[in-house]
Amino acid sequence: MTRYRDFHRRSIDNPEAFWRDEAQRIHWHTPFGTVLDRSKPPFARWFVGGRTNLCHNAVDRHLAERAQQNALIYVSTETGIERHYTYAELHAEINRMAAVMRSLGVKRGDVVLIYLPMIPEALFAMLACARLGAIHSVVFGGFAAPNLAARIDDAKPALIVTADAGARGGKVIDYTPLVDEALARAAHKTPHVLLIDRQLAPERLNAPYLVAYEPLREQFFNAHVPCEWLESNEPSYVLYTSGTTGKPKGVQRDVGGYAVALAASMEYIFQGKPGDTMFTASDVGWVVGHSYIVYAPLIAGLTTVMYEGTPIRPDGGIWWRLVEQHKINIMFTAPTALRVLKKQDPALLKAADLSSLRTLFLAGEPLDEPTAEWITNALSKPVIDNYWQTETGWPMLAIPRGIEDLPNKLGSPGVPSVGYNLTIRDELTGEPCAVGEKGVLTLDYPLPPGCMSTVWGDDRRFVSTYWSSVPNQQVYSTFDWGVQDENGYVTILGRTDDVINVAGHRLGTREIEEALSSHAAVAEVAVVGVNDPVKGQAAMAFVVLRSAQPEGDPSERARLEAELAMTVDRQLGSIARPARVVMVSMLPKTRSGKLLRRAIAALAEGREPGELPTIEDPAALQQVRDALGDGGKN
Ligand code: PRX
């Protein structure tokens, strides 16, 4: 363990020296002066004065050596389309997209909101923004119109890039009606909407505000748009994520620090070398997609595989066949996908030649031991769990096999990555916990390069949300519980706040509650996460109706439940839809009126809630028990 320990220690004791060396991994148009500006904690500015560009580092820089190497392999099992783009072709496509954006008035510092399914143009658009010095804000294609509207109003984009439709599991989802509704709801008036026409939903193409991409692409076919050299700390993107309040937070990322951190992570954690092929099965709407579909593999000169579709269509062997066909070396997905694949015919995995595959990485939610054991045995390759957040941009915990080949510990995502000064702290005193003692996982100042610079447009919220929740210490809270063993391995023990994790998607229970409350029949609602064998967690809603419960009439109750589920679909998107809606006549609360969510969750999982600080009316607990026991009919 000594090599890792020494390495990590140096990154903490002397971050300036450590990251000055790491910064050599990328191209700087103008060298930086100060490595780390600590003048305004908890803000940290990395590589001050250095000028660089993410698109240059991801694409242009490789043209001299790997212009003819594939940069992007795109596979859609939804449309049957497969396309390959060399670095030279990718460069040309990004230039076209950048020229189109520029012709629509997009300039350095403007926000471009990208609401796209998994198509190559999503990656082109992100990198075109980087090229122009525009700030992209990718909104996950599964989000509904009100959600999109809230992000439009917060990000105030100069341009929205969208498509006619997305597709999942063979179902086409029209995007333009959602964009239409979002634009009508938003107070901010977005000047242009650029439409990528996939010809999946042709009847929607005439909406008056849309500018079609294809004719403009033709017009700018031979365009060359120079890279804007940005100061290292200018924003590269904003990515919204859920927290405790209903208002999503825009996680703002810098340019130079992000590029350096990703490049370092590709060596120390992912062990990706130039020419390797990496398949990250996630979505560009999530941070895993930003970092490990788009930026990191390209910065490191790899071929990235972008996939539209589910892991089980046309059958459960599709991902393994992709590994064989494209000689994939590194694969990265979320445990949920593996829990789905575990249920498939094992012959599908065995039939594929997986000899190219070196390592499988998993992140986004807890990796349960049975799934970890199954996949490790089935692949006979290292399976590396890694723990991080939208906020950090790259793994906080992993097995840094590029530094030292430390053993895996079942149930733990590993040890702190370089640069992360991680401490488990007592939630009441803020003091470090002893080995083996449960506490809140925190990071000491400064966060390493690549982590969020602030909350978009709200520095105060950055400080008050992330740096003010641990008593007596100004440290960053992850809002995760954890415990560390004597060798430094950390085990994650769930969230300290009201965020739940459904199939690797981070959802705020407060957002779902707000969506349900908007229904006229709802008086009060509590949403909790309960264990789910495939999705890790599922949302369960406990609803108190305004009028008496429609007890006697099961069909009326079923109708109302379906309507409530639809309300969530319309407000947030189907990923947030509660798995079950349970009607109760009162909710358990403390005497001060705070919902006892943990007690409700315990009951929903068939556990007793244990000692409660105060309770307004103990009969409410019995209510929940009774409603749950109702043979699942609720
Ligand atoms: O609770 C932790 C859980 O997912 C949260 C972050 O989600 P998100 O912002 O979507 O970023 C995902 C980046 C991979 C964390 O606060 N989480 C993430 N990875 C793990 C995890 N929980 C347990 N084990 C993990 N490996």
CSV table of N, CA, C and O in Angstrom, one decimal, residues 160-270:
chain,number,residue,atom,x,y,z
A,160,ILE,N,-31.1,26.7,-27.7
A,160,ILE,CA,-31.4,25.3,-27.3
A,160,ILE,C,-31.1,24.4,-28.4
A,160,ILE,O,-31.6,24.7,-29.6
A,161,VAL,N,-30.4,23.3,-28.2
A,161,VAL,CA,-30.3,22.3,-29.3
A,161,VAL,C,-31.1,21.1,-28.9
A,161,VAL,O,-31.0,20.5,-27.8
A,162,THR,N,-32.0,20.7,-29.8
A,162,THR,CA,-32.8,19.5,-29.5
A,162,THR,C,-33.0,18.7,-30.7
A,162,THR,O,-32.4,19.0,-31.8
A,163,ALA,N,-33.8,17.6,-30.6
A,163,ALA,CA,-34.0,16.7,-31.7
A,163,ALA,C,-35.5,16.5,-31.8
A,163,ALA,O,-36.3,16.8,-30.9
A,164,ASP,N,-35.9,15.9,-32.9
A,164,ASP,CA,-37.4,15.6,-33.1
A,164,ASP,C,-37.8,14.6,-32.0
A,164,ASP,O,-38.9,14.7,-31.5
A,165,ALA,N,-37.0,13.6,-31.7
A,165,ALA,CA,-37.4,12.6,-30.8
A,165,ALA,C,-36.2,11.8,-30.2
A,165,ALA,O,-35.1,11.7,-30.8
A,166,GLY,N,-36.5,11.1,-29.1
A,166,GLY,CA,-35.6,10.1,-28.6
A,166,GLY,C,-36.3,8.8,-28.7
A,166,GLY,O,-37.5,8.7,-29.1
A,167,ALA,N,-35.6,7.7,-28.4
A,167,ALA,CA,-36.2,6.4,-28.4
A,167,ALA,C,-35.6,5.6,-27.3
A,167,ALA,O,-34.5,5.6,-27.0
A,168,ARG,N,-36.5,4.8,-26.7
A,168,ARG,CA,-36.0,3.9,-25.6
A,168,ARG,C,-36.9,2.6,-25.6
A,168,ARG,O,-38.1,2.7,-25.5
A,169,GLY,N,-36.2,1.5,-25.7
A,169,GLY,CA,-36.9,0.3,-25.6
A,169,GLY,C,-38.0,0.1,-26.7
A,169,GLY,O,-39.0,-0.5,-26.6
A,170,GLY,N,-37.7,0.8,-27.9
A,170,GLY,CA,-38.6,0.6,-29.0
A,170,GLY,C,-39.7,1.7,-29.1
A,170,GLY,O,-40.5,1.7,-30.0
A,171,LYS,N,-39.7,2.5,-28.0
A,171,LYS,CA,-40.7,3.5,-27.9
A,171,LYS,C,-40.2,4.9,-28.3
A,171,LYS,O,-39.1,5.3,-27.8
A,172,VAL,N,-40.8,5.6,-29.3
A,172,VAL,CA,-40.4,6.9,-29.7
A,172,VAL,C,-40.9,8.0,-28.7
A,172,VAL,O,-42.1,7.9,-28.4
A,173,ILE,N,-40.1,8.9,-28.3
A,173,ILE,CA,-40.6,9.9,-27.4
A,173,ILE,C,-40.4,11.3,-28.1
A,173,ILE,O,-39.2,11.7,-28.4
A,174,ASP,N,-41.5,11.9,-28.5
A,174,ASP,CA,-41.4,13.2,-29.2
A,174,ASP,C,-40.8,14.2,-28.2
A,174,ASP,O,-41.3,14.4,-27.1
A,175,TYR,N,-39.8,14.9,-28.7
A,175,TYR,CA,-39.1,16.0,-27.9
A,175,TYR,C,-39.8,17.4,-28.1
A,175,TYR,O,-39.8,18.2,-27.2
A,176,THR,N,-40.1,17.6,-29.4
A,176,THR,CA,-40.5,19.0,-29.6
A,176,THR,C,-41.8,19.5,-28.9
A,176,THR,O,-41.8,20.6,-28.4
A,177,PRO,N,-42.8,18.6,-28.6
A,177,PRO,CA,-43.9,19.1,-27.8
A,177,PRO,C,-43.4,19.5,-26.4
A,177,PRO,O,-43.9,20.4,-25.7
A,178,LEU,N,-42.4,18.7,-25.9
A,178,LEU,CA,-41.9,19.0,-24.5
A,178,LEU,C,-41.1,20.4,-24.5
A,178,LEU,O,-41.3,21.2,-23.6
A,179,VAL,N,-40.3,20.6,-25.6
A,179,VAL,CA,-39.6,21.9,-25.7
A,179,VAL,C,-40.6,23.0,-25.9
A,179,VAL,O,-40.5,24.1,-25.2
A,180,ASP,N,-41.6,22.8,-26.7
A,180,ASP,CA,-42.7,23.7,-26.9
A,180,ASP,C,-43.3,24.2,-25.5
A,180,ASP,O,-43.4,25.4,-25.2
A,181,GLU,N,-43.7,23.2,-24.7
A,181,GLU,CA,-44.3,23.5,-23.5
A,181,GLU,C,-43.3,24.2,-22.5
A,181,GLU,O,-43.7,25.1,-21.8
A,182,ALA,N,-42.1,23.7,-22.5
A,182,ALA,CA,-41.1,24.3,-21.6
A,182,ALA,C,-40.9,25.8,-22.0
A,182,ALA,O,-40.8,26.6,-21.1
A,183,LEU,N,-40.8,26.1,-23.3
A,183,LEU,CA,-40.6,27.4,-23.7
A,183,LEU,C,-41.8,28.3,-23.3
A,183,LEU,O,-41.6,29.5,-22.9
A,184,ALA,N,-43.0,27.7,-23.4
A,184,ALA,CA,-44.2,28.5,-23.0
A,184,ALA,C,-44.2,28.8,-21.5
A,184,ALA,O,-44.6,29.9,-21.1
A,185,ARG,N,-43.7,27.8,-20.7
A,185,ARG,CA,-43.7,28.0,-19.3
A,185,ARG,C,-42.6,28.9,-18.8
A,185,ARG,O,-42.7,29.6,-17.8
A,186,ALA,N,-41.4,28.9,-19.5
A,186,ALA,CA,-40.3,29.6,-19.0
A,186,ALA,C,-40.4,31.1,-19.2
A,186,ALA,O,-41.0,31.6,-20.2
A,187,ALA,N,-39.9,31.9,-18.2
A,187,ALA,CA,-40.0,33.4,-18.3
A,187,ALA,C,-38.9,33.8,-19.3
A,187,ALA,O,-39.1,34.8,-20.0
A,188,HIS,N,-37.7,33.1,-19.3
A,188,HIS,CA,-36.6,33.5,-20.2
A,188,HIS,C,-37.0,33.2,-21.6
A,188,HIS,O,-37.5,32.1,-21.9
A,189,LYS,N,-36.8,34.1,-22.5
A,189,LYS,CA,-37.1,33.9,-23.9
A,189,LYS,C,-35.8,33.5,-24.6
A,189,LYS,O,-34.9,34.3,-24.8
A,190,THR,N,-35.7,32.2,-25.1
A,190,THR,CA,-34.6,31.7,-25.8
A,190,THR,C,-34.7,32.1,-27.2
A,190,THR,O,-35.7,31.8,-27.9
A,191,PRO,N,-33.7,32.8,-27.8
A,191,PRO,CA,-33.8,33.3,-29.1
A,191,PRO,C,-33.9,32.2,-30.2
A,191,PRO,O,-34.6,32.4,-31.2
A,192,HIS,N,-33.2,31.1,-30.1
A,192,HIS,CA,-33.2,30.1,-31.2
A,192,HIS,C,-33.3,28.7,-30.6
A,192,HIS,O,-32.7,28.4,-29.5
A,193,VAL,N,-33.9,27.8,-31.4
A,193,VAL,CA,-33.9,26.4,-31.1
A,193,VAL,C,-33.5,25.7,-32.3
A,193,VAL,O,-34.1,25.8,-33.4
A,194,LEU,N,-32.3,25.0,-32.2
A,194,LEU,CA,-31.8,24.2,-33.3
A,194,LEU,C,-32.2,22.8,-33.2
A,194,LEU,O,-32.1,22.2,-32.2
A,195,LEU,N,-32.7,22.3,-34.3
A,195,LEU,CA,-33.3,21.0,-34.3
A,195,LEU,C,-32.6,20.0,-35.2
A,195,LEU,O,-32.3,20.2,-36.4
A,196,ILE,N,-32.2,18.9,-34.5
A,196,ILE,CA,-31.6,17.8,-35.3
A,196,ILE,C,-32.7,16.8,-35.7
A,196,ILE,O,-33.4,16.3,-34.8
A,197,ASP,N,-32.9,16.7,-36.9
A,197,ASP,CA,-34.0,15.9,-37.4
A,197,ASP,C,-33.6,14.5,-37.7
A,197,ASP,O,-32.9,14.2,-38.6
A,198,ARG,N,-34.1,13.6,-36.8
A,198,ARG,CA,-33.7,12.2,-36.9
A,198,ARG,C,-34.8,11.5,-37.8
A,198,ARG,O,-34.7,10.3,-38.0
A,199,GLN,N,-35.8,12.2,-38.1
A,199,GLN,CA,-36.9,11.6,-38.9
A,199,GLN,C,-37.6,10.5,-38.1
A,199,GLN,O,-38.0,9.5,-38.7
A,200,LEU,N,-37.7,10.7,-36.8
A,200,LEU,CA,-38.4,9.7,-36.0
A,200,LEU,C,-39.8,10.2,-35.8
A,200,LEU,O,-40.7,9.4,-35.6
A,201,ALA,N,-40.0,11.5,-35.7
A,201,ALA,CA,-41.3,12.1,-35.5
A,201,ALA,C,-41.6,13.2,-36.5
A,201,ALA,O,-41.6,14.4,-36.1
A,202,PRO,N,-41.7,12.9,-37.7
A,202,PRO,CA,-41.7,13.9,-38.8
A,202,PRO,C,-42.8,14.9,-38.7
A,202,PRO,O,-42.7,16.0,-39.1
A,203,GLU,N,-43.9,14.5,-38.1
A,203,GLU,CA,-45.1,15.5,-38.1
A,203,GLU,C,-44.8,16.7,-37.2
A,203,GLU,O,-45.5,17.7,-37.3
A,204,ARG,N,-43.8,16.7,-36.4
A,204,ARG,CA,-43.5,17.8,-35.5
A,204,ARG,C,-42.6,18.9,-36.1
A,204,ARG,O,-42.2,19.8,-35.4
A,205,LEU,N,-42.1,18.7,-37.3
A,205,LEU,CA,-40.9,19.5,-37.7
A,205,LEU,C,-41.3,20.9,-38.1
A,205,LEU,O,-40.4,21.7,-38.4
A,206,ASN,N,-42.5,21.2,-38.1
A,206,ASN,CA,-42.8,22.6,-38.7
A,206,ASN,C,-43.0,23.6,-37.6
A,206,ASN,O,-43.4,24.7,-37.9
A,207,ALA,N,-42.8,23.3,-36.3
A,207,ALA,CA,-42.9,24.3,-35.3
A,207,ALA,C,-42.2,25.6,-35.7
A,207,ALA,O,-41.0,25.5,-36.1
A,208,PRO,N,-42.8,26.7,-35.6
A,208,PRO,CA,-42.3,28.0,-36.2
A,208,PRO,C,-40.9,28.4,-35.6
A,208,PRO,O,-40.1,29.0,-36.3
A,209,TYR,N,-40.7,28.1,-34.3
A,209,TYR,CA,-39.4,28.6,-33.7
A,209,TYR,C,-38.2,27.8,-34.1
A,209,TYR,O,-37.1,28.1,-33.8
A,210,LEU,N,-38.4,26.6,-34.8
A,210,LEU,CA,-37.2,25.7,-35.0
A,210,LEU,C,-36.4,26.1,-36.2
A,210,LEU,O,-36.9,26.5,-37.2
A,211,VAL,N,-35.1,26.0,-36.0
A,211,VAL,CA,-34.1,26.1,-37.1
A,211,VAL,C,-33.6,24.7,-37.3
A,211,VAL,O,-33.0,24.1,-36.4
A,212,ALA,N,-33.7,24.3,-38.6
A,212,ALA,CA,-33.2,22.9,-38.9
A,212,ALA,C,-31.7,22.9,-39.0
A,212,ALA,O,-31.1,23.8,-39.6
A,213,TYR,N,-31.1,21.9,-38.4
A,213,TYR,CA,-29.6,21.8,-38.4
A,213,TYR,C,-29.0,21.4,-39.7
A,213,TYR,O,-28.1,22.0,-40.2
A,214,GLU,N,-29.7,20.4,-40.4
A,214,GLU,CA,-29.0,19.8,-41.6
A,214,GLU,C,-28.7,20.8,-42.7
A,214,GLU,O,-27.5,20.9,-43.1
A,215,PRO,N,-29.6,21.7,-43.1
A,215,PRO,CA,-29.2,22.7,-44.1
A,215,PRO,C,-28.1,23.6,-43.7
A,215,PRO,O,-27.2,24.0,-44.5
A,216,LEU,N,-28.1,24.0,-42.4
A,216,LEU,CA,-27.0,24.8,-41.9
A,216,LEU,C,-25.7,24.1,-41.9
A,216,LEU,O,-24.6,24.6,-42.2
A,217,ARG,N,-25.7,22.8,-41.5
A,217,ARG,CA,-24.5,22.0,-41.5
A,217,ARG,C,-23.9,21.9,-43.0
A,217,ARG,O,-22.7,22.1,-43.1
A,218,GLU,N,-24.8,21.8,-43.9
A,218,GLU,CA,-24.3,21.8,-45.3
A,218,GLU,C,-23.7,23.1,-45.7
A,218,GLU,O,-22.6,23.2,-46.3
A,219,GLN,N,-24.3,24.2,-45.2
A,219,GLN,CA,-23.8,25.5,-45.5
A,219,GLN,C,-22.4,25.8,-44.9
A,219,GLN,O,-21.6,26.4,-45.5
A,220,PHE,N,-22.2,25.2,-43.8
A,220,PHE,CA,-20.9,25.4,-43.1
A,220,PHE,C,-20.0,24.1,-43.1
A,220,PHE,O,-19.2,23.9,-42.2
A,221,PHE,N,-20.2,23.4,-44.2
A,221,PHE,CA,-19.6,22.1,-44.3
A,221,PHE,C,-18.0,22.1,-44.2
A,221,PHE,O,-17.4,21.3,-43.6
A,222,ASN,N,-17.5,23.2,-44.7
A,222,ASN,CA,-16.0,23.3,-44.7
A,222,ASN,C,-15.5,24.3,-43.7
A,222,ASN,O,-14.4,24.8,-43.8
A,223,ALA,N,-16.4,24.7,-42.8
A,223,ALA,CA,-16.0,25.8,-41.8
A,223,ALA,C,-14.9,25.4,-40.9
A,223,ALA,O,-14.7,24.2,-40.6
A,224,HIS,N,-14.1,26.3,-40.6
A,224,HIS,CA,-13.1,26.1,-39.5
A,224,HIS,C,-13.3,27.2,-38.5
A,224,HIS,O,-13.2,28.4,-38.8
A,225,VAL,N,-13.6,26.8,-37.3
A,225,VAL,CA,-13.8,27.8,-36.2
A,225,VAL,C,-12.7,27.6,-35.2
A,225,VAL,O,-12.5,26.5,-34.6
A,226,PRO,N,-11.9,28.7,-35.0
A,226,PRO,CA,-10.8,28.5,-34.0
A,226,PRO,C,-11.2,28.3,-32.6
A,226,PRO,O,-12.3,28.7,-32.2
A,227,CYS,N,-10.4,27.6,-31.8
A,227,CYS,CA,-10.7,27.4,-30.4
A,227,CYS,C,-10.5,28.7,-29.7
A,227,CYS,O,-9.5,29.4,-29.9
A,228,GLU,N,-11.5,29.1,-28.8
A,228,GLU,CA,-11.3,30.2,-27.9
A,228,GLU,C,-10.4,29.8,-26.7
A,228,GLU,O,-10.7,28.8,-26.1
A,229,TRP,N,-9.4,30.5,-26.5
A,229,TRP,CA,-8.5,30.2,-25.4
A,229,TRP,C,-9.1,30.8,-24.1
A,229,TRP,O,-9.1,32.0,-23.9
A,230,LEU,N,-9.6,29.9,-23.2
A,230,LEU,CA,-10.3,30.4,-22.0
A,230,LEU,C,-9.3,30.3,-20.8
A,230,LEU,O,-8.5,29.5,-20.7
A,231,GLU,N,-9.5,31.3,-19.9
A,231,GLU,CA,-8.8,31.2,-18.7
A,231,GLU,C,-9.3,30.0,-18.0
A,231,GLU,O,-10.5,29.6,-18.0
A,232,SER,N,-8.4,29.3,-17.3
A,232,SER,CA,-8.6,28.0,-16.7
A,232,SER,C,-9.9,27.9,-15.9
A,232,SER,O,-10.6,26.9,-15.8
A,233,ASN,N,-10.2,29.1,-15.2
A,233,ASN,CA,-11.4,29.1,-14.3
A,233,ASN,C,-12.7,29.6,-14.9
A,233,ASN,O,-13.7,29.7,-14.2
A,234,GLU,N,-12.7,29.9,-16.2
A,234,GLU,CA,-14.0,30.2,-16.8
A,234,GLU,C,-14.8,29.0,-16.8
A,234,GLU,O,-14.3,27.9,-16.9
A,235,PRO,N,-16.2,29.2,-16.8
A,235,PRO,CA,-17.0,28.0,-16.8
A,235,PRO,C,-17.0,27.2,-18.1
A,235,PRO,O,-17.0,27.8,-19.2
A,236,SER,N,-17.0,25.9,-18.0
A,236,SER,CA,-17.1,25.1,-19.2
A,236,SER,C,-18.5,24.5,-19.3
A,236,SER,O,-19.1,24.5,-20.4
A,237,TYR,N,-19.1,24.2,-18.2
A,237,TYR,CA,-20.5,23.7,-18.3
A,237,TYR,C,-21.2,23.8,-17.0
A,237,TYR,O,-20.6,24.0,-15.9
A,238,VAL,N,-22.6,23.7,-17.1
A,238,VAL,CA,-23.4,23.7,-15.9
A,238,VAL,C,-24.2,22.4,-16.1
A,238,VAL,O,-24.8,22.1,-17.1
A,239,LEU,N,-24.3,21.6,-15.0
A,239,LEU,CA,-25.1,20.4,-15.0
A,239,LEU,C,-25.9,20.4,-13.8
A,239,LEU,O,-25.4,20.5,-12.7
A,240,TYR,N,-27.2,20.3,-14.0
A,240,TYR,CA,-28.2,20.4,-12.9
A,240,TYR,C,-28.3,19.1,-12.2
A,240,TYR,O,-28.3,18.0,-12.8
A,241,THR,N,-28.4,19.2,-10.8
A,241,THR,CA,-28.6,17.9,-10.1
A,241,THR,C,-29.5,18.2,-8.9
A,241,THR,O,-29.8,19.3,-8.5
A,242,SER,N,-30.1,17.1,-8.4
A,242,SER,CA,-31.1,17.2,-7.4
A,242,SER,C,-30.4,17.3,-6.0
A,242,SER,O,-29.4,16.7,-5.7
A,243,GLY,N,-31.1,18.0,-5.1
A,243,GLY,CA,-30.7,18.1,-3.8
A,243,GLY,C,-31.9,18.0,-2.8
A,243,GLY,O,-32.9,17.4,-3.2
A,244,THR,N,-31.7,18.7,-1.7
A,244,THR,CA,-32.8,18.6,-0.7
A,244,THR,C,-34.0,19.4,-1.0
A,244,THR,O,-35.1,19.1,-0.7
A,245,THR,N,-33.7,20.6,-1.7
A,245,THR,CA,-34.9,21.4,-2.0
A,245,THR,C,-35.4,21.1,-3.4
A,245,THR,O,-34.7,20.4,-4.1
A,246,GLY,N,-36.6,21.6,-3.7
A,246,GLY,CA,-37.1,21.3,-5.0
A,246,GLY,C,-36.4,22.0,-6.1
A,246,GLY,O,-36.5,21.6,-7.3
A,247,LYS,N,-35.6,23.0,-5.8
A,247,LYS,CA,-34.9,23.8,-6.9
A,247,LYS,C,-33.6,23.1,-7.2
A,247,LYS,O,-32.7,23.0,-6.4
A,248,PRO,N,-33.5,22.7,-8.5
A,248,PRO,CA,-32.2,22.0,-8.8
A,248,PRO,C,-31.0,22.9,-8.8
A,248,PRO,O,-31.2,24.1,-9.1
A,249,LYS,N,-29.9,22.3,-8.5
A,249,LYS,CA,-28.7,23.1,-8.4
A,249,LYS,C,-27.9,23.0,-9.7
A,249,LYS,O,-27.6,21.9,-10.1
A,250,GLY,N,-27.4,24.1,-10.2
A,250,GLY,CA,-26.5,24.0,-11.4
A,250,GLY,C,-25.1,23.9,-10.9
A,250,GLY,O,-24.5,24.8,-10.4
A,251,VAL,N,-24.5,22.7,-11.1
A,251,VAL,CA,-23.1,22.4,-10.8
A,251,VAL,C,-22.2,23.1,-11.9
A,251,VAL,O,-22.4,22.7,-13.0
A,252,GLN,N,-21.4,24.0,-11.5
A,252,GLN,CA,-20.6,24.7,-12.5
A,252,GLN,C,-19.2,24.1,-12.5
A,252,GLN,O,-18.6,24.0,-11.4
A,253,ARG,N,-18.7,23.8,-13.7
A,253,ARG,CA,-17.3,23.3,-13.8
A,253,ARG,C,-16.4,24.2,-14.5
A,253,ARG,O,-16.9,25.0,-15.3
A,254,ASP,N,-15.1,24.2,-14.2
A,254,ASP,CA,-14.1,25.0,-14.8
A,254,ASP,C,-13.6,24.4,-16.1
A,254,ASP,O,-14.2,23.3,-16.6
A,255,VAL,N,-12.5,24.9,-16.6
A,255,VAL,CA,-12.0,24.4,-17.9
A,255,VAL,C,-10.7,23.6,-17.6
A,255,VAL,O,-10.6,22.4,-17.8
A,256,GLY,N,-9.7,24.3,-17.1
A,256,GLY,CA,-8.3,23.7,-17.0
A,256,GLY,C,-8.3,22.6,-15.9
A,256,GLY,O,-7.8,21.5,-16.1
A,257,GLY,N,-8.9,22.9,-14.8
A,257,GLY,CA,-8.9,21.9,-13.7
A,257,GLY,C,-9.6,20.6,-14.1
A,257,GLY,O,-9.1,19.5,-13.8
A,258,TYR,N,-10.7,20.8,-14.8
A,258,TYR,CA,-11.4,19.6,-15.2
A,258,TYR,C,-10.6,18.7,-16.2
A,258,TYR,O,-10.5,17.5,-16.0
A,259,ALA,N,-10.0,19.4,-17.2
A,259,ALA,CA,-9.2,18.7,-18.1
A,259,ALA,C,-8.0,17.9,-17.5
A,259,ALA,O,-7.8,16.7,-17.8
A,260,VAL,N,-7.4,18.6,-16.5
A,260,VAL,CA,-6.2,18.0,-15.9
A,260,VAL,C,-6.7,16.8,-15.0
A,260,VAL,O,-6.1,15.7,-15.0
A,261,ALA,N,-7.8,17.0,-14.2
A,261,ALA,CA,-8.3,15.9,-13.3
A,261,ALA,C,-8.7,14.7,-14.2
A,261,ALA,O,-8.4,13.6,-13.8
A,262,LEU,N,-9.4,14.9,-15.2
A,262,LEU,CA,-9.9,13.8,-16.1
A,262,LEU,C,-8.7,13.1,-16.6
A,262,LEU,O,-8.7,11.8,-16.7
A,263,ALA,N,-7.7,13.8,-17.1
A,263,ALA,CA,-6.5,13.2,-17.7
A,263,ALA,C,-5.8,12.3,-16.7
A,263,ALA,O,-5.4,11.2,-16.9
A,264,ALA,N,-5.7,12.8,-15.5
A,264,ALA,CA,-5.1,12.1,-14.4
A,264,ALA,C,-5.9,10.8,-14.0
A,264,ALA,O,-5.3,9.8,-13.8
A,265,SER,N,-7.2,11.0,-14.0
A,265,SER,CA,-8.0,9.9,-13.6
A,265,SER,C,-7.9,8.8,-14.7
A,265,SER,O,-8.0,7.6,-14.4
A,266,MET,N,-7.7,9.1,-15.9
A,266,MET,CA,-7.6,8.1,-17.0
A,266,MET,C,-6.4,7.2,-16.8
A,266,MET,O,-6.4,6.1,-17.1
A,267,GLU,N,-5.3,7.8,-16.2
A,267,GLU,CA,-4.2,7.0,-15.9
A,267,GLU,C,-4.3,6.2,-14.6
A,267,GLU,O,-4.2,5.0,-14.5
A,268,TYR,N,-4.6,7.0,-13.5
A,268,TYR,CA,-4.5,6.4,-12.2
A,268,TYR,C,-5.7,5.5,-11.9
A,268,TYR,O,-5.5,4.5,-11.1
A,269,ILE,N,-6.8,5.7,-12.4
A,269,ILE,CA,-8.0,4.9,-12.1
A,269,ILE,C,-8.4,4.0,-13.3
A,269,ILE,O,-8.5,2.8,-13.1
A,270,PHE,N,-8.6,4.6,-14.4
A,270,PHE,CA,-9.2,3.9,-15.5
A,270,PHE,C,-8.2,3.2,-16.4
A,270,PHE,O,-8.5,2.3,-17.2
